[in-house]
Short mmCIF file of C-alpha atoms in Angstrom, two decimals:
data_model
loop_
_atom_site.label_atom_id
_atom_site.label_comp_id
_atom_site.label_asym_id
_atom_site.label_seq_id
_atom_site.Cartn_x
_atom_site.Cartn_y
_atom_site.Cartn_z
CA UNK A 1 81.42 20.92 171.88
CA UNK A 2 78.57 20.68 174.91
CA UNK A 3 76.29 23.62 175.47
CA UNK A 4 74.00 23.37 178.52
CA UNK A 5 70.65 25.32 178.38
CA UNK A 6 68.30 26.20 181.24
CA UNK A 7 64.86 27.04 180.72
CA UNK A 8 63.62 29.48 182.80
CA UNK A 9 59.96 28.44 182.78
CA UNK A 10 60.50 24.75 183.95
CA UNK A 11 63.64 25.34 185.82
CA UNK A 12 65.09 22.49 183.81
CA UNK A 13 68.62 22.40 181.83
CA UNK A 14 69.26 20.92 178.73
CA UNK A 15 72.69 19.96 177.35
CA UNK A 16 73.31 20.47 173.77
CA UNK A 17 76.36 18.75 171.79
CA UNK A 18 77.81 20.56 168.59
CA UNK A 19 80.20 19.08 166.52
CA UNK A 20 83.95 20.33 166.16
CA UNK A 21 83.26 21.51 162.63
CA UNK A 22 80.30 23.36 163.90
CA UNK A 23 82.37 25.09 166.34
CA UNK A 24 84.71 26.22 164.11
CA UNK A 25 82.22 27.94 161.76
CA UNK A 26 80.60 29.62 164.68
CA UNK A 27 83.99 30.73 165.87
CA UNK A 28 84.68 32.12 162.27
CA UNK A 29 81.45 33.94 161.85
CA UNK A 30 81.80 35.70 165.21
CA UNK A 31 85.52 36.58 164.59
CA UNK A 32 84.52 37.98 160.97
CA UNK A 33 81.73 40.26 162.55
CA UNK A 34 84.17 41.22 164.93
CA UNK A 35 86.84 42.53 162.30
CA UNK A 36 84.37 44.01 160.10
CA UNK A 37 82.83 46.32 163.24
CA UNK A 38 86.44 47.19 164.27
CA UNK A 39 87.44 47.85 160.37
CA UNK A 40 84.53 50.22 160.21
CA UNK A 41 85.07 52.23 163.29
CA UNK A 42 89.13 52.33 162.37
CA UNK A 43 88.04 53.90 159.08
CA UNK A 44 85.58 56.16 160.80
CA UNK A 45 88.16 57.55 162.94
CA UNK A 46 91.22 58.01 160.44
CA UNK A 47 88.74 59.27 157.47
CA UNK A 48 88.93 62.90 158.78
CA UNK A 49 93.11 62.86 158.70
CA UNK A 50 92.96 61.47 154.90
CA UNK A 51 90.43 64.41 153.93
CA UNK A 52 92.58 66.84 155.99
CA UNK A 53 96.08 65.86 154.05
CA UNK A 54 94.59 66.01 150.65
CA UNK A 55 92.78 69.49 151.25
CA UNK A 56 96.45 70.41 152.30
CA UNK A 57 97.90 69.56 149.41
CA UNK A 58 95.20 71.17 147.27
CA UNK A 59 95.91 74.63 149.21
CA UNK A 60 99.51 74.09 148.68
CA UNK A 61 99.09 73.58 144.87
CA UNK A 62 97.02 76.85 144.88
CA UNK A 63 99.48 78.85 146.77
CA UNK A 64 102.49 77.93 144.46
CA UNK A 65 100.30 78.73 141.49
CA UNK A 66 99.01 82.19 143.24
CA UNK A 67 102.72 82.97 143.95
CA UNK A 68 104.02 82.24 140.11
CA UNK A 69 101.26 84.66 138.88
CA UNK A 70 101.95 87.16 141.61
CA UNK A 71 105.83 87.10 140.40
CA UNK A 72 104.70 87.63 136.55
CA UNK A 73 102.64 90.46 138.08
CA UNK A 74 105.32 92.06 139.69
CA UNK A 75 107.57 91.46 136.97
CA UNK A 76 105.15 92.89 134.46
CA UNK A 77 104.58 95.97 136.60
CA UNK A 78 108.26 96.55 137.35
CA UNK A 79 108.74 96.72 133.44
CA UNK A 80 105.83 99.19 132.95
CA UNK A 81 107.34 101.41 136.05
CA UNK A 82 111.07 101.37 134.00
CA UNK A 83 109.27 102.04 130.77
CA UNK A 84 107.16 105.06 132.45
CA UNK A 85 110.50 106.35 134.04
CA UNK A 86 112.08 106.58 130.70
CA UNK A 87 109.11 108.15 129.06
CA UNK A 88 108.92 110.52 132.09
CA UNK A 89 112.51 111.63 131.37
CA UNK A 90 111.97 111.99 127.72
CA UNK A 91 109.28 114.59 128.41
CA UNK A 92 111.08 116.48 130.49
CA UNK A 93 114.04 116.66 128.09
CA UNK A 94 111.41 117.52 125.19
CA UNK A 95 109.99 120.04 127.55
CA UNK A 96 113.42 121.75 128.24
CA UNK A 97 114.55 121.80 124.94
CA UNK A 98 110.91 123.56 124.10
CA UNK A 99 111.69 126.38 126.81
CA UNK A 100 114.53 126.94 125.57
CA UNK A 101 113.59 126.88 121.90
CA UNK A 102 110.48 129.05 122.90
CA UNK A 103 112.41 131.80 124.90
CA UNK A 104 114.89 132.33 121.97
CA UNK A 105 112.18 132.88 119.70
CA UNK A 106 110.60 135.25 121.73
CA UNK A 107 113.84 136.92 121.65
CA UNK A 108 114.32 136.90 117.82
CA UNK A 109 110.78 138.18 117.55
CA UNK A 110 111.02 141.13 119.80
CA UNK A 111 107.76 140.32 121.48
CA UNK A 112 106.39 141.88 124.22
CA UNK A 113 107.23 140.66 127.95
CA UNK A 114 104.52 138.19 129.15
CA UNK A 115 103.12 137.47 125.61
CA UNK A 116 104.77 134.26 125.39
CA UNK A 117 106.42 133.54 128.70
CA UNK A 118 107.81 130.28 128.62
CA UNK A 119 109.31 130.35 132.36
CA UNK A 120 106.14 130.10 133.96
CA UNK A 121 103.23 127.48 134.28
CA UNK A 122 100.43 127.89 131.88
CA UNK A 123 97.34 129.51 133.32
CA UNK A 124 94.91 126.58 133.85
CA UNK A 125 91.12 126.47 135.54
CA UNK A 126 87.56 125.62 135.31
CA UNK A 127 84.47 124.88 137.81
CA UNK A 128 84.74 122.25 140.49
CA UNK A 129 82.53 119.13 139.24
CA UNK A 130 80.48 116.94 141.90
CA UNK A 131 82.12 113.91 141.12
CA UNK A 132 84.37 112.46 143.50
CA UNK A 133 88.25 112.98 142.84
CA UNK A 134 90.98 110.13 141.51
CA UNK A 135 94.20 110.26 142.42
CA UNK A 136 96.35 108.56 140.19
CA UNK A 137 100.00 107.15 140.95
CA UNK A 138 102.81 109.67 141.17
CA UNK A 139 104.23 108.36 137.73
CA UNK A 140 101.30 108.66 135.97
CA UNK A 141 100.29 111.75 137.48
CA UNK A 142 103.58 113.63 136.35
CA UNK A 143 103.30 112.16 133.07
CA UNK A 144 100.24 113.68 132.44
CA UNK A 145 101.38 116.71 134.00
CA UNK A 146 104.43 116.93 131.46
CA UNK A 147 101.94 116.02 128.60
CA UNK A 148 99.60 118.82 129.48
CA UNK A 149 102.63 121.32 129.64
CA UNK A 150 104.12 120.11 126.65
CA UNK A 151 100.93 120.42 124.56
CA UNK A 152 100.66 123.96 125.84
CA UNK A 153 104.11 124.92 124.78
CA UNK A 154 103.88 123.53 121.04
CA UNK A 155 100.69 125.30 120.81
CA UNK A 156 102.51 128.51 121.97
CA UNK A 157 105.36 127.70 119.65
CA UNK A 158 102.73 126.84 116.91
CA UNK A 159 101.15 130.33 117.11
CA UNK A 160 104.81 131.81 117.49
CA UNK A 161 105.87 130.33 114.55
CA UNK A 162 103.04 131.51 112.48
CA UNK A 163 103.67 134.96 114.00
CA UNK A 164 107.43 134.77 112.49
CA UNK A 165 106.58 133.35 109.47
CA UNK A 166 104.10 136.08 108.58
CA UNK A 167 106.63 138.61 109.89
CA UNK A 168 109.30 136.91 107.56
CA UNK A 169 106.81 136.92 104.71
CA UNK A 170 105.87 140.31 105.18
CA UNK A 171 109.36 141.46 105.31
CA UNK A 172 110.43 139.32 102.13
CA UNK A 173 107.84 140.61 100.09
CA UNK A 174 108.25 144.37 101.40
CA UNK A 175 108.98 146.19 98.08
CA UNK A 176 112.15 148.58 98.86
CA UNK A 177 115.29 149.23 97.35
CA UNK A 178 116.69 149.62 94.07
CA UNK A 179 116.26 147.22 90.95
CA UNK A 180 120.02 147.54 89.94
CA UNK A 181 123.16 146.63 92.03
CA UNK A 182 125.21 149.50 90.09
CA UNK A 183 124.20 152.79 87.82
CA UNK A 184 121.93 155.82 88.16
CA UNK A 185 118.39 157.09 88.13
CA UNK A 186 118.15 158.83 84.63
CA UNK A 187 114.69 159.82 84.55
CA UNK A 188 112.02 160.22 87.30
CA UNK A 189 108.03 159.00 87.39
CA UNK A 190 105.69 161.51 85.79
CA UNK A 191 105.43 164.05 83.04
CA UNK A 192 108.43 164.29 81.06
CA UNK A 193 109.79 165.34 77.37
CA UNK A 194 109.57 161.73 75.62
CA UNK A 195 113.10 161.26 74.65
CA UNK A 196 111.68 160.27 71.01
CA UNK A 197 109.25 162.87 70.24
CA UNK A 198 110.57 165.30 72.47
CA UNK A 199 106.76 165.98 73.56
CA UNK A 200 105.38 166.05 77.37
CA UNK A 201 104.16 162.35 77.90
CA UNK A 202 103.62 160.43 80.85
CA UNK A 203 106.23 158.27 82.36
CA UNK A 204 104.93 155.25 84.39
CA UNK A 205 108.18 154.26 86.04
CA UNK A 206 111.65 155.58 86.73
CA UNK A 207 114.65 154.61 84.57
CA UNK A 208 118.06 153.65 85.81
CA UNK A 209 120.98 153.76 83.65
CA UNK A 210 124.21 151.86 83.94
CA UNK A 211 126.49 149.23 82.19
CA UNK A 212 125.49 147.08 79.47
CA UNK A 213 124.80 143.47 80.47
CA UNK A 214 125.03 144.73 84.66
CA UNK A 215 122.55 142.84 87.15
CA UNK A 216 119.04 143.49 87.37
CA UNK A 217 117.64 142.23 90.89
CA UNK A 218 114.14 141.67 92.37
CA UNK A 219 113.45 144.54 94.93
CA UNK A 220 111.30 141.90 96.92
CA UNK A 221 110.28 138.13 97.12
CA UNK A 222 107.35 137.19 94.74
CA UNK A 223 106.20 134.84 91.71
CA UNK A 224 107.23 135.52 88.25
CA UNK A 225 104.18 136.71 86.10
CA UNK A 226 105.89 137.60 83.09
CA UNK A 227 109.30 136.60 81.54
CA UNK A 228 109.39 137.72 77.86
CA UNK A 229 109.48 140.46 75.08
CA UNK A 230 106.39 142.70 75.46
CA UNK A 231 105.91 145.72 73.08
CA UNK A 232 107.51 149.13 74.04
CA UNK A 233 109.04 147.48 77.08
CA UNK A 234 111.66 145.09 75.43
CA UNK A 235 112.59 142.06 77.23
CA UNK A 236 110.65 142.36 80.41
CA UNK A 237 110.21 140.64 83.80
CA UNK A 238 106.93 141.00 85.77
CA UNK A 239 106.83 140.06 89.35
CA UNK A 240 103.61 139.65 92.06
CA UNK A 241 104.82 140.21 95.51
CA UNK A 242 101.14 139.83 97.09
CA UNK A 243 99.09 142.21 98.85
CA UNK A 244 98.42 143.97 95.49
CA UNK A 245 101.84 144.90 94.60
CA UNK A 246 103.51 144.10 91.42
CA UNK A 247 107.00 145.20 89.72
CA UNK A 248 108.27 145.58 86.49
CA UNK A 249 111.61 145.74 84.62
CA UNK A 250 111.84 146.60 81.25
CA UNK A 251 114.58 146.39 78.30
CA UNK A 252 116.43 143.52 79.64
CA UNK A 253 119.24 142.50 77.41
CA UNK A 254 118.76 138.60 78.76
CA UNK A 255 115.82 137.29 80.66
CA UNK A 256 117.23 134.96 83.54
CA UNK A 257 113.82 133.88 85.08
CA UNK A 258 111.00 131.95 83.77
CA UNK A 259 106.95 132.64 84.64
CA UNK A 260 105.98 130.50 87.49
CA UNK A 261 109.51 130.97 89.14
CA UNK A 262 109.78 131.88 92.97
CA UNK A 263 112.18 134.73 93.62
CA UNK A 264 113.92 136.17 96.62
CA UNK A 265 114.50 139.88 97.54
CA UNK A 266 118.16 140.60 95.33
CA UNK A 267 117.97 137.89 93.32
CA UNK A 268 119.30 138.35 89.90
CA UNK A 269 116.42 138.19 87.09
CA UNK A 270 117.77 139.92 84.12
CA UNK A 271 120.30 141.54 82.60
CA UNK A 272 120.52 145.27 81.73
CA UNK A 273 119.96 146.35 78.18
CA UNK A 274 118.40 148.08 75.17
CA UNK A 275 115.76 146.33 74.17
CA UNK A 276 112.37 147.51 73.10
CA UNK A 277 111.95 151.46 72.88
CA UNK A 278 115.26 152.41 74.38
CA UNK A 279 117.71 155.25 73.42
CA UNK A 280 120.40 153.03 75.38
CA UNK A 281 121.34 150.51 78.26
CA UNK A 282 118.80 150.94 81.00
CA UNK A 283 116.31 149.43 83.43
CA UNK A 284 112.80 150.76 82.89
CA UNK A 285 111.40 149.86 86.66
CA UNK A 286 107.62 150.21 87.45
CA UNK A 287 105.62 149.62 90.74
CA UNK A 288 102.08 149.09 90.58
CA UNK A 289 99.47 148.65 93.62
CA UNK A 290 96.10 147.18 93.19
CA UNK A 291 96.23 147.60 89.50
CA UNK A 292 97.41 151.31 89.46
CA UNK A 293 100.90 152.56 88.88
CA UNK A 294 102.61 154.38 91.67
CA UNK A 295 105.87 156.33 91.94
CA UNK A 296 108.56 153.99 92.57
CA UNK A 297 110.71 156.83 94.37
CA UNK A 298 108.53 156.09 97.36
CA UNK A 299 109.83 152.38 97.59
CA UNK A 300 112.93 152.70 96.39
CA UNK A 301 113.91 155.11 99.02
CA UNK A 302 112.35 153.21 101.87
CA UNK A 303 114.23 151.26 104.29
CA UNK A 304 113.73 147.40 103.49
CA UNK A 305 112.49 145.28 106.60
CA UNK A 306 114.42 142.60 108.25
#
């Protein structure tokens, strides 16, 4: 290969001759340089596209993950809503039953109108605060409202039940009536002629004569405080009714209760007999109030409470 070189200074030309090997090496170097330049330019041109594809794939993966999380959240929320709906129905049912029961108890107790009115919402209130108001979801608000109403109804029923319980106890422990089922009053309270001596003596109770072995009954509910023989009384039962009242049933043939027993009104507590200082089958009945004997006739003749 020949190359002519022209000098600008002297205007002369020279011819340089290269061998074939040198020529091929030169062409190879030029080709490699050209290929390298073209490759660099192609990589630079295609790099944004590669980056964009990777970014899209990453966003797609994130989107799929977020969609899965959203599905789980939606499913959990739906389960909570179903549970709240069931709870709401349960609270409404409880409130309906409480209202019906409350109205029935008010009727039974014969309370004044308006004292326990289960047909109207309870009165509530309070000063307004400066804090911003919060509006809960409808279901949550309904649950809170129902829960508050049920709490109010239960409080009313608790007070009403307490009143009814007090009335029931007072009615049960109200001393009234005769201590026997059959028989007649054979001796009254106060001064009388002693059946054994004939002298005037004080009689602390009243006597009811009747058939030997007939039932002796409690005139009110209470707790048995004596259930055995006692001097002068023979076999005797004593009952404490509370509120300072105590009754005694003497000369029994047989005692049917024990100390500590709780008895109700009209329970059979003994059988009529003639034990102790007695002239025949009868029941000696005494009423004591706050430690002093009182005339049983006042309690025998008064109407029992129901």
